[in-house]
XYZ file of N, CA and C in Angstrom:
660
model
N 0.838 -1.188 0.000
C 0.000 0.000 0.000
C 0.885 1.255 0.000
N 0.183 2.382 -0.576
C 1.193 3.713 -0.995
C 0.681 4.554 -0.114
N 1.672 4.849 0.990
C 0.862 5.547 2.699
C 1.720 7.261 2.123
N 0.703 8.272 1.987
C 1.533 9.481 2.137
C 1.153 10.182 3.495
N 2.410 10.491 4.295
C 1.987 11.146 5.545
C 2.521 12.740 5.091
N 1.618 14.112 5.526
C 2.309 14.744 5.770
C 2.338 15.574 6.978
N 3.629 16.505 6.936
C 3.541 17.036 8.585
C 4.794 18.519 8.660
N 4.226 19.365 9.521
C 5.096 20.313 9.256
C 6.470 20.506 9.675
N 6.924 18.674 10.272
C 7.867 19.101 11.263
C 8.208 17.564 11.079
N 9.405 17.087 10.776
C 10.002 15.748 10.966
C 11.655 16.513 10.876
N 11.905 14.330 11.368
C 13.499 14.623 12.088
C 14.365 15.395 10.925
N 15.364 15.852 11.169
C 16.166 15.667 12.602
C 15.700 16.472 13.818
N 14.573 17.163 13.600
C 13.460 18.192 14.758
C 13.664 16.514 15.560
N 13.638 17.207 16.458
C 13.166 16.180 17.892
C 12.054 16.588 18.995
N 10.529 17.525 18.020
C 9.679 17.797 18.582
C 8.862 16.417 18.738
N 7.973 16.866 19.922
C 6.559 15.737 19.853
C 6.248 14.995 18.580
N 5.560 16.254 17.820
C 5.057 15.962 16.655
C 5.692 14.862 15.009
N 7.247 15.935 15.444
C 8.080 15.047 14.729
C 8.255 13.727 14.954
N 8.483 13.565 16.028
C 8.766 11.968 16.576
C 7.490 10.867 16.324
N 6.302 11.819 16.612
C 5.300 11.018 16.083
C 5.251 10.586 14.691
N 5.315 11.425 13.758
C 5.679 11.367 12.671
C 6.454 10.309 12.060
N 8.141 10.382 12.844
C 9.070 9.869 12.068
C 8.717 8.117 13.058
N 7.821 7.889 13.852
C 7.623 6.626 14.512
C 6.481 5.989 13.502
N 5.316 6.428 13.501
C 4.363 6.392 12.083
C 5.170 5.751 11.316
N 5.653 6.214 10.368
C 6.143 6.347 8.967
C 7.154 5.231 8.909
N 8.546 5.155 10.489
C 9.091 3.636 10.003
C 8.428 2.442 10.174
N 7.443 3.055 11.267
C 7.013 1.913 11.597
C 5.894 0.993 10.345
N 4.696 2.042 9.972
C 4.423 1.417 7.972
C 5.580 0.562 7.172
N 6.479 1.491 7.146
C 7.193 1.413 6.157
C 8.171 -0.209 6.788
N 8.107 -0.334 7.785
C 8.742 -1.868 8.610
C 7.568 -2.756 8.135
N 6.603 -2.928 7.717
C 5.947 -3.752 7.571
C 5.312 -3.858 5.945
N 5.994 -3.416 5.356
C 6.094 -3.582 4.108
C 5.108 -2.221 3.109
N 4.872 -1.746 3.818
C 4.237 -0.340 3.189
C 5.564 0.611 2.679
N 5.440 1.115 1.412
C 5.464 2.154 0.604
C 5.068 3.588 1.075
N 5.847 4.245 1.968
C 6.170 5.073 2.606
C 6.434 6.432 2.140
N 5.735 7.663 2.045
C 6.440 9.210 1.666
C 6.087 9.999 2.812
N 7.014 11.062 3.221
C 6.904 11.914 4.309
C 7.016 13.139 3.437
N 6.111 14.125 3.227
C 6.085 15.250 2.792
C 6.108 16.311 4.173
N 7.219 17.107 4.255
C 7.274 18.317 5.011
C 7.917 19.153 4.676
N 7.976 20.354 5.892
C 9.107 21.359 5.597
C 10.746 21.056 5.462
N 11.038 21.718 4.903
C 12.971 21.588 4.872
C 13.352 21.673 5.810
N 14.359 21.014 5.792
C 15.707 21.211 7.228
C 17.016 21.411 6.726
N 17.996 22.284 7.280
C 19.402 22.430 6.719
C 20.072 21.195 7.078
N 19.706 20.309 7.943
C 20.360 19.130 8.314
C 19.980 17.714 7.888
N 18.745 17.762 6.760
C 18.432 16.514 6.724
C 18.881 16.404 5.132
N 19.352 15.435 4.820
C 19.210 14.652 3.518
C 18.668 14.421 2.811
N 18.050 14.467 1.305
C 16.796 13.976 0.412
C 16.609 12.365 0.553
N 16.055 12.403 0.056
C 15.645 10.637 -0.469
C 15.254 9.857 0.783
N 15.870 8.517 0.587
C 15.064 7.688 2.195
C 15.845 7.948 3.420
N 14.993 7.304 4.089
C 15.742 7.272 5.871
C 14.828 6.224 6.499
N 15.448 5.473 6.463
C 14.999 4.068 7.178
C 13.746 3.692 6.597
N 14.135 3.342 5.262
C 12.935 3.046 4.207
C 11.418 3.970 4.101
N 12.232 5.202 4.599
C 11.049 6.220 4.045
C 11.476 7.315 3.105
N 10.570 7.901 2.379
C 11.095 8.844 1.067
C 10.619 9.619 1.825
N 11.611 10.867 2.038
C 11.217 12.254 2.589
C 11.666 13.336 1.254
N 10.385 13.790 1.503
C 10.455 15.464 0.325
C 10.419 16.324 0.800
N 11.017 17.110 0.992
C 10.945 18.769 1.322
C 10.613 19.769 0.681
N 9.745 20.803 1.396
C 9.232 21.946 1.079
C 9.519 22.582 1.945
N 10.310 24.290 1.347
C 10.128 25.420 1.914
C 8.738 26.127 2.119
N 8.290 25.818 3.108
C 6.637 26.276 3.472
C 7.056 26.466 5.420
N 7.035 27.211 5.230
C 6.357 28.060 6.459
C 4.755 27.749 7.241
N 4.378 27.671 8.412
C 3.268 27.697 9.303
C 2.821 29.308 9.315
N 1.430 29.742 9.099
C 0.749 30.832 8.413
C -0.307 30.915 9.285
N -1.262 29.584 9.441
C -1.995 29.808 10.260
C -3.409 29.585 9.549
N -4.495 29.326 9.904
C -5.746 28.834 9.341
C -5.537 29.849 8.332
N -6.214 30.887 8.878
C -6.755 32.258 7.895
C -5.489 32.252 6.631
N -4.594 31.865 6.523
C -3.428 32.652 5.755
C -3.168 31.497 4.808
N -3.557 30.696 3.852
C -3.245 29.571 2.875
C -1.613 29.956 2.096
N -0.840 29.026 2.601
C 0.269 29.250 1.868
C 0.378 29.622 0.231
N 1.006 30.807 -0.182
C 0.471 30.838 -1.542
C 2.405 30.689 -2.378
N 2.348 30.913 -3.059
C 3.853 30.520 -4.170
C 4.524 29.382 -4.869
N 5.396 29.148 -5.394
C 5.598 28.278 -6.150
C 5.661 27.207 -5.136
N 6.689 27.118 -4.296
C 6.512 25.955 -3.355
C 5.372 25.568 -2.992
N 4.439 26.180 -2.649
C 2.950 25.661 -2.342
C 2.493 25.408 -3.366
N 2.647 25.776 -4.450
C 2.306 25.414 -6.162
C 2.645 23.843 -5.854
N 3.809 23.698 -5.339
C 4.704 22.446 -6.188
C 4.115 21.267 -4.669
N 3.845 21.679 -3.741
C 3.633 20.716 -3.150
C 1.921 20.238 -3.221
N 0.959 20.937 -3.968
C -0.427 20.362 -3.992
C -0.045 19.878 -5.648
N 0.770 19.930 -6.867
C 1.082 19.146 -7.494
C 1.380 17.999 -6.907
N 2.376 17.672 -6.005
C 3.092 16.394 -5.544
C 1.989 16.101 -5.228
N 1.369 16.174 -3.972
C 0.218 15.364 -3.574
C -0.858 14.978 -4.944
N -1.040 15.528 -5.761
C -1.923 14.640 -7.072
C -1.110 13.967 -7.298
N 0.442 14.536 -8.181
C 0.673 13.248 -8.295
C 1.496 12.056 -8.328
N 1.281 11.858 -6.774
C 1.983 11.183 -5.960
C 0.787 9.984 -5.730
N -0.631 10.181 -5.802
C -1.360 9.300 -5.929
C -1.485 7.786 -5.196
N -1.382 8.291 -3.578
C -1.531 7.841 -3.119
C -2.617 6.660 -2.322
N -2.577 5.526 -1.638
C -3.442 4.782 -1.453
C -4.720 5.621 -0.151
N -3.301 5.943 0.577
C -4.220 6.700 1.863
C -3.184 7.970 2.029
N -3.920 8.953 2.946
C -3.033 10.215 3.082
C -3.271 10.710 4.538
N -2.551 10.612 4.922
C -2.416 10.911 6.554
C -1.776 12.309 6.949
N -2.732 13.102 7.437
C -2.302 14.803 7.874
C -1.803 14.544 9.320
N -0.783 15.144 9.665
C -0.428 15.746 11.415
C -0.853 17.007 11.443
N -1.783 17.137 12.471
C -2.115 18.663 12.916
C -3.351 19.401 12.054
N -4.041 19.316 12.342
C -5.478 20.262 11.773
C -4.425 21.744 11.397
N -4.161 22.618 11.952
C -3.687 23.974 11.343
C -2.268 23.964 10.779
N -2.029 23.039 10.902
C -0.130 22.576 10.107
C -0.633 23.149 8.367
N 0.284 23.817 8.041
C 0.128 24.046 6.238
C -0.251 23.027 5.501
N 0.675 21.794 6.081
C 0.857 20.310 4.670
C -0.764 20.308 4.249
N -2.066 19.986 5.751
C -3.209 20.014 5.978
C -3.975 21.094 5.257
N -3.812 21.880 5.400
C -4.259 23.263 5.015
C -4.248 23.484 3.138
N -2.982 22.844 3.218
C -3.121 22.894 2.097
C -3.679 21.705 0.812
N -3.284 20.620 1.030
C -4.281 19.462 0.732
C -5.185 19.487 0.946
N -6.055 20.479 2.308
C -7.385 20.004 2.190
C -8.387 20.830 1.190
N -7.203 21.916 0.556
C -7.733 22.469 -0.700
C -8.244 21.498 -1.759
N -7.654 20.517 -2.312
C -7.693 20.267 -3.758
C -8.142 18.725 -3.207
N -8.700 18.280 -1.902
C -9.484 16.836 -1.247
C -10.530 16.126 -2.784
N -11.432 17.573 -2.989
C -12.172 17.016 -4.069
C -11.110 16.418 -5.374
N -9.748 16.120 -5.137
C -9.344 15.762 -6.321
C -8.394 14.200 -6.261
N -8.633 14.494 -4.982
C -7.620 13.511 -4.425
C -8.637 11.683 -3.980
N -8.757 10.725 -4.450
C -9.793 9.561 -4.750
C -9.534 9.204 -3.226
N -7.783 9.087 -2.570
C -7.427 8.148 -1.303
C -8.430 8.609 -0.270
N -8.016 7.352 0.622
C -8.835 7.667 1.903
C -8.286 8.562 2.834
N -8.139 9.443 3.231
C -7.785 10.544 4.027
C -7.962 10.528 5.630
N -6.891 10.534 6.155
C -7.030 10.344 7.606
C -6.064 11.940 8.273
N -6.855 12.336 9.466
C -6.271 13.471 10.423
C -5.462 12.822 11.936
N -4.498 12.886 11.993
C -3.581 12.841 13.357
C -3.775 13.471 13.935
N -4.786 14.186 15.045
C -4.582 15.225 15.379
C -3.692 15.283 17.226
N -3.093 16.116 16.712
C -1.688 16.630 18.291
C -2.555 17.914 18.998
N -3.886 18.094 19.304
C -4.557 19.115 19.597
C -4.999 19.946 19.131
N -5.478 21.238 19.767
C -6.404 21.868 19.371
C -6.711 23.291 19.934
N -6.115 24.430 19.647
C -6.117 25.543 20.407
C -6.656 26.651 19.559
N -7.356 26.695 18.576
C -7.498 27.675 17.917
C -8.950 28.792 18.194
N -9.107 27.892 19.858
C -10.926 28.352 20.814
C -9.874 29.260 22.241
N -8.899 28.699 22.113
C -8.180 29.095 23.551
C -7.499 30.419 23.209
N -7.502 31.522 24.329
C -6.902 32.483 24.295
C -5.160 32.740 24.968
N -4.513 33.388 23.799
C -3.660 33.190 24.229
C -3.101 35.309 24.376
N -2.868 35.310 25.800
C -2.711 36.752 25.625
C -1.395 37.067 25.067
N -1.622 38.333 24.612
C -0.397 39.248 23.930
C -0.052 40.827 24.764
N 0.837 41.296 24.661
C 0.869 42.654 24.834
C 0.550 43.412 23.718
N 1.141 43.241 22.799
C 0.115 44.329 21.521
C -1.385 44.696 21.370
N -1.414 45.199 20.770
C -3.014 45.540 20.444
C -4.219 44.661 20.578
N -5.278 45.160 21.395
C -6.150 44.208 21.520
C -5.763 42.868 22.189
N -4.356 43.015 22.416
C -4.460 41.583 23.634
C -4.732 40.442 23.251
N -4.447 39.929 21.834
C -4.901 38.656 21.533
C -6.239 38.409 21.640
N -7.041 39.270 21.693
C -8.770 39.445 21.605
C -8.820 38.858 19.760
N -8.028 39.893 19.002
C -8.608 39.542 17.598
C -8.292 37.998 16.965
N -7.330 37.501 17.545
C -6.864 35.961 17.280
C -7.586 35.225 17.842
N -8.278 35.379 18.996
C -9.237 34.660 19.417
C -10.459 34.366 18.689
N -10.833 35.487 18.596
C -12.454 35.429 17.969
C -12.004 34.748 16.349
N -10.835 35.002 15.812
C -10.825 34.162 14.368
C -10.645 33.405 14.698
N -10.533 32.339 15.771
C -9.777 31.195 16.152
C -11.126 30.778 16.465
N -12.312 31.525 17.253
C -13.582 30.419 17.634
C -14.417 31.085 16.449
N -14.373 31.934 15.410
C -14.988 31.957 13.896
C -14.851 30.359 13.016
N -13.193 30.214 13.237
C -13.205 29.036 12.600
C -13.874 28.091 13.122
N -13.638 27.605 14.621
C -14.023 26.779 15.663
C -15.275 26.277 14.760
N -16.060 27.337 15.257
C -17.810 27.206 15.013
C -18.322 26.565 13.510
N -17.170 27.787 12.410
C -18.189 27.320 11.395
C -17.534 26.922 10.441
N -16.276 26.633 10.630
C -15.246 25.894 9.527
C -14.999 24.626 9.902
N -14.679 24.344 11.400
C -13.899 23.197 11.955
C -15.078 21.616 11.290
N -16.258 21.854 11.831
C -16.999 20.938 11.275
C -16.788 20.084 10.086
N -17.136 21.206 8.906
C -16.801 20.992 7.753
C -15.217 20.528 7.323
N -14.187 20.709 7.611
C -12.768 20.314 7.881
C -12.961 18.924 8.527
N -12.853 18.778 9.292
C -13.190 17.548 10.361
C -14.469 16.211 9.349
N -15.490 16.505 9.037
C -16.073 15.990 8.159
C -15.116 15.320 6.766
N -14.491 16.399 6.143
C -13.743 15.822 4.774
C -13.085 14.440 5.733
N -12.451 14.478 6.201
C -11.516 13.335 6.399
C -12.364 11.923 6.694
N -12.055 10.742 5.989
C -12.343 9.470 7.041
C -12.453 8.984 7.858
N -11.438 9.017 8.581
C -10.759 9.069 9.814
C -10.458 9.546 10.641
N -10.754 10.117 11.747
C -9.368 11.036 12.840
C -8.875 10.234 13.857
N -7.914 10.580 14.179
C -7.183 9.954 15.217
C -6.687 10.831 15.910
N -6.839 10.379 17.456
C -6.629 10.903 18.264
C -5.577 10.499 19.434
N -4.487 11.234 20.005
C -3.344 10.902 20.898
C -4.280 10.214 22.586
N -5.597 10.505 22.810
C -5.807 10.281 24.097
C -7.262 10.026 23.997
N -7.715 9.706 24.626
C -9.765 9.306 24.870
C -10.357 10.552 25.313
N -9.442 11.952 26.216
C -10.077 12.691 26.925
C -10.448 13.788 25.966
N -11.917 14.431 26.124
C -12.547 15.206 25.508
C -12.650 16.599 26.146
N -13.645 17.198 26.307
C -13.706 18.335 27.299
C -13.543 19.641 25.887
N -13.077 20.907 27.000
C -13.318 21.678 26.162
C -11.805 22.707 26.534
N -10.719 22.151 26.981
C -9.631 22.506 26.576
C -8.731 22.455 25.241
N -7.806 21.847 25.628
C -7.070 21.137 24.337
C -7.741 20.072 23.376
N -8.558 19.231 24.032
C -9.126 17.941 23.215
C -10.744 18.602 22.932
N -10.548 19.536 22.805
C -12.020 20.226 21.917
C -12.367 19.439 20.578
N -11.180 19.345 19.955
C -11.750 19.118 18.791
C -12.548 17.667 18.556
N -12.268 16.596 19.638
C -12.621 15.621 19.941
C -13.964 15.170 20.502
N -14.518 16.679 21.537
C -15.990 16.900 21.516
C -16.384 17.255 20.506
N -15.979 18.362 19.890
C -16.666 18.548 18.651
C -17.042 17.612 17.537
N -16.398 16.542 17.083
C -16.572 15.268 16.458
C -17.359 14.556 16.803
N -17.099 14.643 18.263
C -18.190 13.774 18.759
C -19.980 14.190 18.864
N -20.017 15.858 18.536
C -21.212 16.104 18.571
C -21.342 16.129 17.004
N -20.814 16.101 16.180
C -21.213 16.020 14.352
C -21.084 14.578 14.417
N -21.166 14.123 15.100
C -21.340 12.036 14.957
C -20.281 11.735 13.750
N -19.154 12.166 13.588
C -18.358 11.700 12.771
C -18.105 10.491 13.011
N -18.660 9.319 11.495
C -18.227 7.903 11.906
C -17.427 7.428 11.959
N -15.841 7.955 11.944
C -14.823 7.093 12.550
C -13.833 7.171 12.754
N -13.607 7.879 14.441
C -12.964 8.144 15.183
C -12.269 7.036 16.039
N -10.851 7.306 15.959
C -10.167 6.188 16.832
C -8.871 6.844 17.789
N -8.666 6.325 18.761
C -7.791 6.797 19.733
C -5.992 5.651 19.761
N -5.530 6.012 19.235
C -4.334 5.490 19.438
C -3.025 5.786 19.885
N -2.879 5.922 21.538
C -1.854 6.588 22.838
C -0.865 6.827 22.076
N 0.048 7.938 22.312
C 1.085 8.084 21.825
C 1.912 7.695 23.122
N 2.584 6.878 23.027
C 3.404 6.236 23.738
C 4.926 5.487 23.231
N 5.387 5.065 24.004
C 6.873 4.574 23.709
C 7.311 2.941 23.938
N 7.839 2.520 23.538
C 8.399 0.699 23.783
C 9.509 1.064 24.829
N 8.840 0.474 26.207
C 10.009 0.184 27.221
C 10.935 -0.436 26.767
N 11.373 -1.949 26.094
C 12.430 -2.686 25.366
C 13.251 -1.703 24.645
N 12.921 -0.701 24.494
C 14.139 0.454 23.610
C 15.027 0.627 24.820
N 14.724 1.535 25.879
C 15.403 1.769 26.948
C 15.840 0.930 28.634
N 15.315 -0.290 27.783
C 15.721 -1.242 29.225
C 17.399 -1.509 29.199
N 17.471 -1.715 27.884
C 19.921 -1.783 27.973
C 20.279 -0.568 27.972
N 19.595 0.031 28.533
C 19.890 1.770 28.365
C 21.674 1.441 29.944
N 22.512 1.798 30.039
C 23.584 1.164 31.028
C 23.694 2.938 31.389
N 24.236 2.824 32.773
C 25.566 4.030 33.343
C 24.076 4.782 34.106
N 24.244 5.828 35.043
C 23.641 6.729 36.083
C 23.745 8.128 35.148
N 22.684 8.600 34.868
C 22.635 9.802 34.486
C 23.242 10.953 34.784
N 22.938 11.174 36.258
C 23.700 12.006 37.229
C 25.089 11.931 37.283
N 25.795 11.079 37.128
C 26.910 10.623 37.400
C 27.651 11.596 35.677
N 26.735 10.847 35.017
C 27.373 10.881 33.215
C 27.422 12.302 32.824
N 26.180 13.202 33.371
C 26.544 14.729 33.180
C 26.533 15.484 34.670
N 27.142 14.896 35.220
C 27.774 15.599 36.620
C 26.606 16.049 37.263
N 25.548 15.723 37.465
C 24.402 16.817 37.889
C 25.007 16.583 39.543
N 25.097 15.686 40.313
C 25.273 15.605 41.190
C 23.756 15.038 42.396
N 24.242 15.941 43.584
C 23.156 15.493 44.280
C 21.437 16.583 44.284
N 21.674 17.637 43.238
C 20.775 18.644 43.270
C 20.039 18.461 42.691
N 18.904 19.525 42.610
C 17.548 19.435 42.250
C 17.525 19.387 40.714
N 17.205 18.655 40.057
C 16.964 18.070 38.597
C 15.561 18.393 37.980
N 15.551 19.157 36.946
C 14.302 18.745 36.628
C 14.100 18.102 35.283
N 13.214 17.123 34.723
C 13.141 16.539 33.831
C 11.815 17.016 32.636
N 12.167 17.299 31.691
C 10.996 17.508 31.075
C 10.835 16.708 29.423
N 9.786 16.105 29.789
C 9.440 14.949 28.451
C 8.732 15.263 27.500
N 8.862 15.609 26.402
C 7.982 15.979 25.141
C 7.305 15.116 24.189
């Protein structure tokens, strides 16, 4: 099967998202799937495969719902996606560009279409010191909420979701699905294989001197 994932952020990024991404994609591609990762460029990564996946790069920038990437690169990457003609097409992130922008030209595209979604903040306020205080990003953020998200959320087959919890924080978009009865929603943990880090050998503390002081750890 011909799996295209795309996403605005794969390795050598060592974000959340990326990792989800680049775990996805070997993991298909380990089981005999036909593998493409469409994202943004990196000065550090390489063309072609990486652990039996084809990664393509695009110079595309994150814009934001309201703002559709426009120029040749965005030209050249809703070409690739036709025709690249894929079996299924898998988005990371509802407001990520790759999304944004494929879900332009959906009516052209036959595959089955699935959403990853890593959350959901475009209802939540986030303050600013400039003008208006992040008042005007808000209200375009629950404009879309209300009367775009539906319709978005609808195109796809599929969504998938990192956790079961709903509510009306971060996992909004997950109530919201759930009140348009979208038929088919699935939850699959983003989590890790203990067997990776069980021969993990040596004391941490010891290896970068932290000593006997206060440590803090933070996991992404």
């Amino acid at each position: 099967m011909k799996i295209l994932i795309t996403s605005f952020t794969y390795t050598p990024n060592k974000d959340g998202v990326a990792e989800a991404t680049r775990s996805m994609a070997e993991g298909l591609a380990s089981i005999g799937h036909e593998v493409i990762v469409a994202t943004a460029s990196h000065k550090d990564r390489k063309e072609g495969k990486q652990n039996s996946v084809e990664v393509v790069s695009f110079q595309i920038g994150n814009q934001g719902i309201w703002k559709i990437p426009k120029g040749r690169e965005a030209d050249q990457f809703s070409r690739f996606i036709l025709s690249c003609n894929p079996d299924i097409l898998i988005n990371h992130c509802w407001d990520a560009w790759p999304a944004v922008l494929s879900q332009k030209i959906f009516h052209d595209i036959s595959c089955k279409k699935i959403q990853v979604s890593h959350g959901f903040s475009q209802h939540i306020w986030t303050p600013y010191f400039k003008p208006f205080f992040g008042l005007g990003q808000l209200l375009k953020g629950l404009l879309w909420t209300l009367f775009m998200y539906p319709g978005v959320a609808k195109s796809y087959d599929a969504i998938v979701f990192l956790s079961g919890c709903g509510g009306f924080g971060r996992f909004f978009d997950q109530t919201i699905c759930r009140w348009i009865k979208h038929p088919c929603l699935h939850v699959i943990p983003n989590s890790v294989q203990e067997n990776k880090y069980t021969d993990r050998a040596g004391d941490f503390r010891i290896k970068y001197n932290v000593g006997d002081g206060l440590m803090v750890l933070c996991v992404a």
